[in-house]
Amino acid sequence: MEENSLPEEDVEMMEKSNGTKTVTYEASPIVEPFIGMEFESEEAAKSFYDNYATVMGFVMRVDAFRRSMRDGTVVWRRLVCNKEGFRRLRPRRSESRKPRAITREGCKALIVVKREKSGKWLVTKFVKEHNHPLLPLSPNVRRNPHLSQTPDEKDAKIRELSAELSRERKRCAALQQQLGMVLKEMEEHSNHLSTNINNVIQRVREIESNTFTKL
C-alpha cells in the first residue's frame, strides 16, 4: 500500500457505469473529481473539492485564477492541496526563534475548473496523487472551518481585519471630532444666551432705577 493511500478497511472505490468513481470513507460516499465534471458555479466547485479533500484527508487551498478580458469576471480557477508549492526561505531575525514548521511540500494534487459559455464550470484538469500522507477526517467529527485555513489565508484575514479596524478607528476619530465641534457650538451658543439674558436683566434694572428716580 502506498504511503498516501487510505486503509482498505476505511476506503472503498466503486466504479460507476459512466466511468466516475465514488470514494467511500466509512459511511460517507463522495464522488471523485474527473475531467468533464460540471458545476453550476465556481462556489459549487470549491465546495465540492473542499468536501472531497476533507474525506480524503487533506486541506484545499484556493490558488490561481484568470479573469475575462471582456468584463473582468473570474473564468478559470485552480484549487490545490495546501501543501502545494514551497515556502520561500527568509533570513531569520533571531537565532533564538524556532524555525516555522514545514507546511508546503511541493504537492501536485489539484483540480482546474473553467467557466463555459453556458455559465457552468467544467473540470479541465485533475491530479489525484499526493506526495505526503493523508489524514482522513471521520464523518462523526465536526470540522472546524478555521482548520482549513492556510497560513496565507490567515494572513489575508488578519490584513482584512486590521484594515477594517483601521477604518473603524478613523471613523471613531471623525465622530469624536464632530462631537467636539457640536459641543463647542453648544457652549458658545449657551454663553451667547447667557450674555443676552444678563444684558436684558441689566437693562430692566436700569429702567426700574430711572423710574424710581423720577418718582
mmCIF file of C-alpha atoms in Angstrom:
data_model
loop_
_atom_site.group_PDB
_atom_site.id
_atom_site.type_symbol
_atom_site.label_atom_id
_atom_site.label_comp_id
_atom_site.label_asym_id
_atom_site.label_seq_id
_atom_site.Cartn_x
_atom_site.Cartn_y
_atom_site.Cartn_z
ATOM 1 C CA MET A 1 0.000 0.000 0.000
ATOM 2 C CA GLU A 2 1.343 3.431 -0.940
ATOM 3 C CA GLU A 3 2.186 5.907 1.787
ATOM 4 C CA ASN A 4 -0.604 8.346 0.848
ATOM 5 C CA SER A 5 -3.298 5.746 0.215
ATOM 6 C CA LEU A 6 -6.060 5.183 2.739
ATOM 7 C CA PRO A 7 -6.529 1.934 4.687
ATOM 8 C CA GLU A 8 -8.562 -0.647 2.779
ATOM 9 C CA GLU A 9 -10.983 -1.037 5.664
ATOM 10 C CA ASP A 10 -11.715 2.707 5.590
ATOM 11 C CA VAL A 11 -11.917 3.411 1.864
ATOM 12 C CA GLU A 12 -13.663 1.526 -0.885
ATOM 13 C CA MET A 13 -13.577 2.503 -4.592
ATOM 14 C CA MET A 14 -16.765 1.825 -6.550
ATOM 15 C CA GLU A 15 -16.733 2.149 -10.348
ATOM 16 C CA LYS A 16 -19.978 3.536 -11.815
ATOM 17 C CA SER A 17 -21.364 2.734 -15.233
ATOM 18 C CA ASN A 18 -20.485 6.231 -16.514
ATOM 19 C CA GLY A 19 -16.831 5.804 -15.580
ATOM 20 C CA THR A 20 -16.878 8.004 -12.473
ATOM 21 C CA LYS A 21 -15.597 6.735 -9.156
ATOM 22 C CA THR A 22 -17.173 7.052 -5.755
ATOM 23 C CA VAL A 23 -14.853 7.166 -2.755
ATOM 24 C CA THR A 24 -16.495 5.685 0.335
ATOM 25 C CA TYR A 25 -14.834 6.620 3.613
ATOM 26 C CA GLU A 26 -16.591 4.791 6.445
ATOM 27 C CA ALA A 27 -20.238 5.823 5.879
ATOM 28 C CA SER A 28 -19.677 8.945 3.772
ATOM 29 C CA PRO A 29 -19.637 8.399 -0.017
ATOM 30 C CA ILE A 30 -18.254 11.160 -2.206
ATOM 31 C CA VAL A 31 -17.724 11.291 -5.956
ATOM 32 C CA GLU A 32 -14.127 11.571 -7.111
ATOM 33 C CA PRO A 33 -13.424 14.519 -9.451
ATOM 34 C CA PHE A 34 -12.995 13.746 -13.140
ATOM 35 C CA ILE A 35 -12.257 15.741 -16.284
ATOM 36 C CA GLY A 36 -15.538 16.962 -17.747
ATOM 37 C CA MET A 37 -17.315 17.148 -14.387
ATOM 38 C CA GLU A 38 -19.754 20.086 -14.339
ATOM 39 C CA PHE A 39 -20.775 22.507 -11.610
ATOM 40 C CA GLU A 40 -23.414 25.220 -11.563
ATOM 41 C CA SER A 41 -20.984 27.809 -10.208
ATOM 42 C CA GLU A 42 -17.425 28.405 -9.052
ATOM 43 C CA GLU A 43 -18.574 28.254 -5.420
ATOM 44 C CA ALA A 44 -20.155 24.853 -6.068
ATOM 45 C CA ALA A 45 -16.832 23.582 -7.435
ATOM 46 C CA LYS A 46 -14.969 24.952 -4.398
ATOM 47 C CA SER A 47 -17.463 23.378 -2.004
ATOM 48 C CA PHE A 48 -17.253 20.011 -3.758
ATOM 49 C CA TYR A 49 -13.452 19.884 -3.762
ATOM 50 C CA ASP A 50 -13.300 21.089 -0.154
ATOM 51 C CA ASN A 51 -15.621 18.241 0.914
ATOM 52 C CA TYR A 52 -13.628 15.776 -1.177
ATOM 53 C CA ALA A 53 -10.410 17.000 0.463
ATOM 54 C CA THR A 54 -11.909 16.531 3.922
ATOM 55 C CA VAL A 55 -12.903 12.936 3.215
ATOM 56 C CA MET A 56 -9.585 12.088 1.564
ATOM 57 C CA GLY A 57 -7.547 13.716 4.325
ATOM 58 C CA PHE A 58 -6.021 16.942 3.037
ATOM 59 C CA VAL A 59 -6.830 20.647 3.105
ATOM 60 C CA MET A 60 -7.903 22.542 -0.010
ATOM 61 C CA ARG A 61 -6.390 25.906 -0.890
ATOM 62 C CA VAL A 62 -7.885 28.317 -3.420
ATOM 63 C CA ASP A 63 -4.986 29.086 -5.736
ATOM 64 C CA ALA A 64 -4.535 30.947 -9.032
ATOM 65 C CA PHE A 65 -7.310 32.379 -11.206
ATOM 66 C CA ARG A 66 -7.802 34.139 -14.524
ATOM 67 C CA ARG A 67 -10.221 36.921 -15.386
ATOM 68 C CA SER A 68 -12.166 37.652 -18.516
ATOM 69 C CA MET A 69 -10.633 40.474 -20.568
ATOM 70 C CA ARG A 70 -14.178 41.486 -21.501
ATOM 71 C CA ASP A 71 -15.809 42.080 -18.123
ATOM 72 C CA GLY A 72 -13.145 41.186 -15.531
ATOM 73 C CA THR A 73 -15.029 38.235 -14.025
ATOM 74 C CA VAL A 74 -13.205 35.075 -12.971
ATOM 75 C CA VAL A 75 -13.367 32.430 -15.732
ATOM 76 C CA TRP A 76 -10.649 29.980 -14.600
ATOM 77 C CA ARG A 77 -9.713 28.742 -11.158
ATOM 78 C CA ARG A 78 -7.154 26.319 -9.747
ATOM 79 C CA LEU A 79 -7.848 24.516 -6.462
ATOM 80 C CA VAL A 80 -4.864 22.789 -4.867
ATOM 81 C CA CYS A 81 -3.709 20.885 -1.815
ATOM 82 C CA ASN A 82 -2.473 23.241 0.896
ATOM 83 C CA LYS A 83 0.932 21.551 0.700
ATOM 84 C CA GLU A 84 1.336 22.691 -2.917
ATOM 85 C CA GLY A 85 4.493 24.636 -3.740
ATOM 86 C CA PHE A 86 7.351 25.518 -1.422
ATOM 87 C CA ARG A 87 7.679 28.337 1.095
ATOM 88 C CA ARG A 88 10.281 30.934 0.279
ATOM 89 C CA LEU A 89 13.201 30.893 2.682
ATOM 90 C CA ARG A 90 13.630 34.162 4.541
ATOM 91 C CA PRO A 91 16.567 35.177 6.730
ATOM 92 C CA ARG A 92 15.847 34.552 10.398
ATOM 93 C CA ARG A 93 15.582 37.673 12.504
ATOM 94 C CA SER A 94 16.847 35.958 15.598
ATOM 95 C CA GLU A 95 18.733 32.740 16.212
ATOM 96 C CA SER A 96 16.634 32.150 19.331
ATOM 97 C CA ARG A 97 13.416 31.939 17.341
ATOM 98 C CA LYS A 98 12.292 28.454 16.442
ATOM 99 C CA PRO A 99 12.029 27.742 12.703
ATOM 100 C CA ARG A 100 8.487 27.538 11.360
ATOM 101 C CA ALA A 101 7.076 24.114 10.640
ATOM 102 C CA ILE A 102 7.201 22.983 7.021
ATOM 103 C CA THR A 103 3.682 23.439 5.613
ATOM 104 C CA ARG A 104 4.374 23.108 1.882
ATOM 105 C CA GLU A 105 5.965 20.064 0.322
ATOM 106 C CA GLY A 106 5.508 20.589 -3.409
ATOM 107 C CA CYS A 107 2.319 18.508 -3.633
ATOM 108 C CA LYS A 108 0.887 18.371 -7.173
ATOM 109 C CA ALA A 109 -2.691 17.342 -6.324
ATOM 110 C CA LEU A 110 -5.244 19.775 -7.789
ATOM 111 C CA ILE A 111 -8.261 20.382 -9.950
ATOM 112 C CA VAL A 112 -8.714 23.152 -12.518
ATOM 113 C CA VAL A 113 -12.182 24.428 -13.353
ATOM 114 C CA LYS A 114 -13.148 26.677 -16.241
ATOM 115 C CA ARG A 115 -16.341 28.617 -16.922
ATOM 116 C CA GLU A 116 -18.063 27.597 -20.136
ATOM 117 C CA LYS A 117 -20.222 29.789 -22.398
ATOM 118 C CA SER A 118 -23.263 28.132 -20.828
ATOM 119 C CA GLY A 119 -22.229 29.601 -17.461
ATOM 120 C CA LYS A 120 -21.423 26.201 -15.964
ATOM 121 C CA TRP A 121 -17.974 25.357 -14.604
ATOM 122 C CA LEU A 122 -16.112 22.386 -16.081
ATOM 123 C CA VAL A 123 -13.222 20.391 -14.608
ATOM 124 C CA THR A 124 -10.426 20.553 -17.189
ATOM 125 C CA LYS A 125 -7.613 19.022 -15.123
ATOM 126 C CA PHE A 126 -7.448 16.664 -12.149
ATOM 127 C CA VAL A 127 -4.335 15.384 -10.378
ATOM 128 C CA LYS A 128 -5.195 12.882 -7.655
ATOM 129 C CA GLU A 129 -1.820 11.800 -6.275
ATOM 130 C CA HIS A 130 -0.311 13.484 -3.214
ATOM 131 C CA ASN A 131 3.337 13.300 -2.161
ATOM 132 C CA HIS A 132 2.558 13.205 1.564
ATOM 133 C CA PRO A 133 0.449 11.079 3.939
ATOM 134 C CA LEU A 134 -3.285 11.805 4.038
ATOM 135 C CA LEU A 135 -5.218 12.129 7.287
ATOM 136 C CA PRO A 136 -8.903 11.368 6.683
ATOM 137 C CA LEU A 137 -11.373 13.092 8.992
ATOM 138 C CA SER A 138 -14.015 10.871 10.496
ATOM 139 C CA PRO A 139 -17.533 11.909 9.387
ATOM 140 C CA ASN A 140 -18.575 11.819 13.050
ATOM 141 C CA VAL A 141 -16.173 14.689 13.796
ATOM 142 C CA ARG A 142 -17.400 18.198 13.043
ATOM 143 C CA ARG A 143 -14.632 20.071 11.242
ATOM 144 C CA ASN A 144 -13.655 23.485 12.476
ATOM 145 C CA PRO A 145 -13.717 25.762 9.379
ATOM 146 C CA HIS A 146 -10.683 27.655 10.745
ATOM 147 C CA LEU A 147 -8.606 24.479 10.500
ATOM 148 C CA SER A 148 -8.916 24.542 6.712
ATOM 149 C CA GLN A 149 -7.340 27.974 6.504
ATOM 150 C CA THR A 150 -3.777 28.020 5.261
ATOM 151 C CA PRO A 151 -1.156 30.431 6.647
ATOM 152 C CA ASP A 152 -1.649 32.625 3.576
ATOM 153 C CA GLU A 153 -5.416 32.715 4.129
ATOM 154 C CA LYS A 154 -4.920 33.511 7.809
ATOM 155 C CA ASP A 155 -2.522 36.326 6.931
ATOM 156 C CA ALA A 156 -5.039 37.675 4.412
ATOM 157 C CA LYS A 157 -7.789 37.514 7.064
ATOM 158 C CA ILE A 158 -5.563 39.326 9.565
ATOM 159 C CA ARG A 159 -4.837 42.044 6.989
ATOM 160 C CA GLU A 160 -8.547 42.338 6.231
ATOM 161 C CA LEU A 161 -9.465 42.650 9.922
ATOM 162 C CA SER A 162 -6.612 45.094 10.524
ATOM 163 C CA ALA A 163 -7.805 47.265 7.641
ATOM 164 C CA GLU A 164 -11.366 47.142 8.994
ATOM 165 C CA LEU A 165 -10.115 48.069 12.471
ATOM 166 C CA SER A 166 -8.140 50.984 10.995
ATOM 167 C CA ARG A 167 -11.249 52.208 9.162
ATOM 168 C CA GLU A 168 -13.330 51.985 12.323
ATOM 169 C CA ARG A 169 -10.701 53.909 14.301
ATOM 170 C CA LYS A 170 -10.669 56.669 11.677
ATOM 171 C CA ARG A 171 -14.455 56.731 11.703
ATOM 172 C CA CYS A 172 -14.477 56.919 15.508
ATOM 173 C CA ALA A 173 -11.920 59.766 15.432
ATOM 174 C CA ALA A 174 -14.035 61.647 12.877
ATOM 175 C CA LEU A 175 -17.153 61.194 15.018
ATOM 176 C CA GLN A 176 -15.288 62.397 18.110
ATOM 177 C CA GLN A 177 -14.132 65.466 16.191
ATOM 178 C CA GLN A 178 -17.678 66.197 15.035
ATOM 179 C CA LEU A 179 -18.984 65.695 18.569
ATOM 180 C CA GLY A 180 -16.347 68.095 19.884
ATOM 181 C CA MET A 181 -17.400 70.732 17.305
ATOM 182 C CA VAL A 182 -21.072 70.305 18.262
ATOM 183 C CA LEU A 183 -20.287 70.633 21.972
ATOM 184 C CA LYS A 184 -18.175 73.732 21.283
ATOM 185 C CA GLU A 185 -21.004 75.317 19.280
ATOM 186 C CA MET A 186 -23.461 74.489 22.076
ATOM 187 C CA GLU A 187 -21.151 76.063 24.622
ATOM 188 C CA GLU A 188 -20.719 79.198 22.515
ATOM 189 C CA HIS A 189 -24.469 79.408 21.988
ATOM 190 C CA SER A 190 -25.053 78.950 25.713
ATOM 191 C CA ASN A 191 -22.556 81.713 26.525
ATOM 192 C CA HIS A 192 -24.227 83.970 23.961
ATOM 193 C CA LEU A 193 -27.637 83.340 25.509
ATOM 194 C CA SER A 194 -26.269 83.994 28.980
ATOM 195 C CA THR A 195 -24.755 87.284 27.804
ATOM 196 C CA ASN A 196 -28.038 88.344 26.205
ATOM 197 C CA ILE A 197 -30.002 87.431 29.317
ATOM 198 C CA ASN A 198 -27.586 89.365 31.510
ATOM 199 C CA ASN A 199 -27.885 92.384 29.187
ATOM 200 C CA VAL A 200 -31.681 92.206 29.359
ATOM 201 C CA ILE A 201 -31.631 91.962 33.159
ATOM 202 C CA GLN A 202 -29.226 94.887 33.351
ATOM 203 C CA ARG A 203 -31.423 96.941 31.025
ATOM 204 C CA VAL A 204 -34.522 96.166 33.093
ATOM 205 C CA ARG A 205 -32.726 97.231 36.253
ATOM 206 C CA GLU A 206 -31.635 100.494 34.638
ATOM 207 C CA ILE A 207 -35.220 101.220 33.531
ATOM 208 C CA GLU A 208 -36.542 100.454 37.004
ATOM 209 C CA SER A 209 -33.869 102.657 38.568
ATOM 210 C CA ASN A 210 -34.725 105.579 36.267
ATOM 211 C CA THR A 211 -38.404 105.149 37.023
ATOM 212 C CA PHE A 212 -37.894 105.271 40.761
ATOM 213 C CA THR A 213 -35.639 108.315 40.421
ATOM 214 C CA LYS A 214 -38.301 110.264 38.566
ATOM 215 C CA LEU A 215 -40.864 109.418 41.227
#
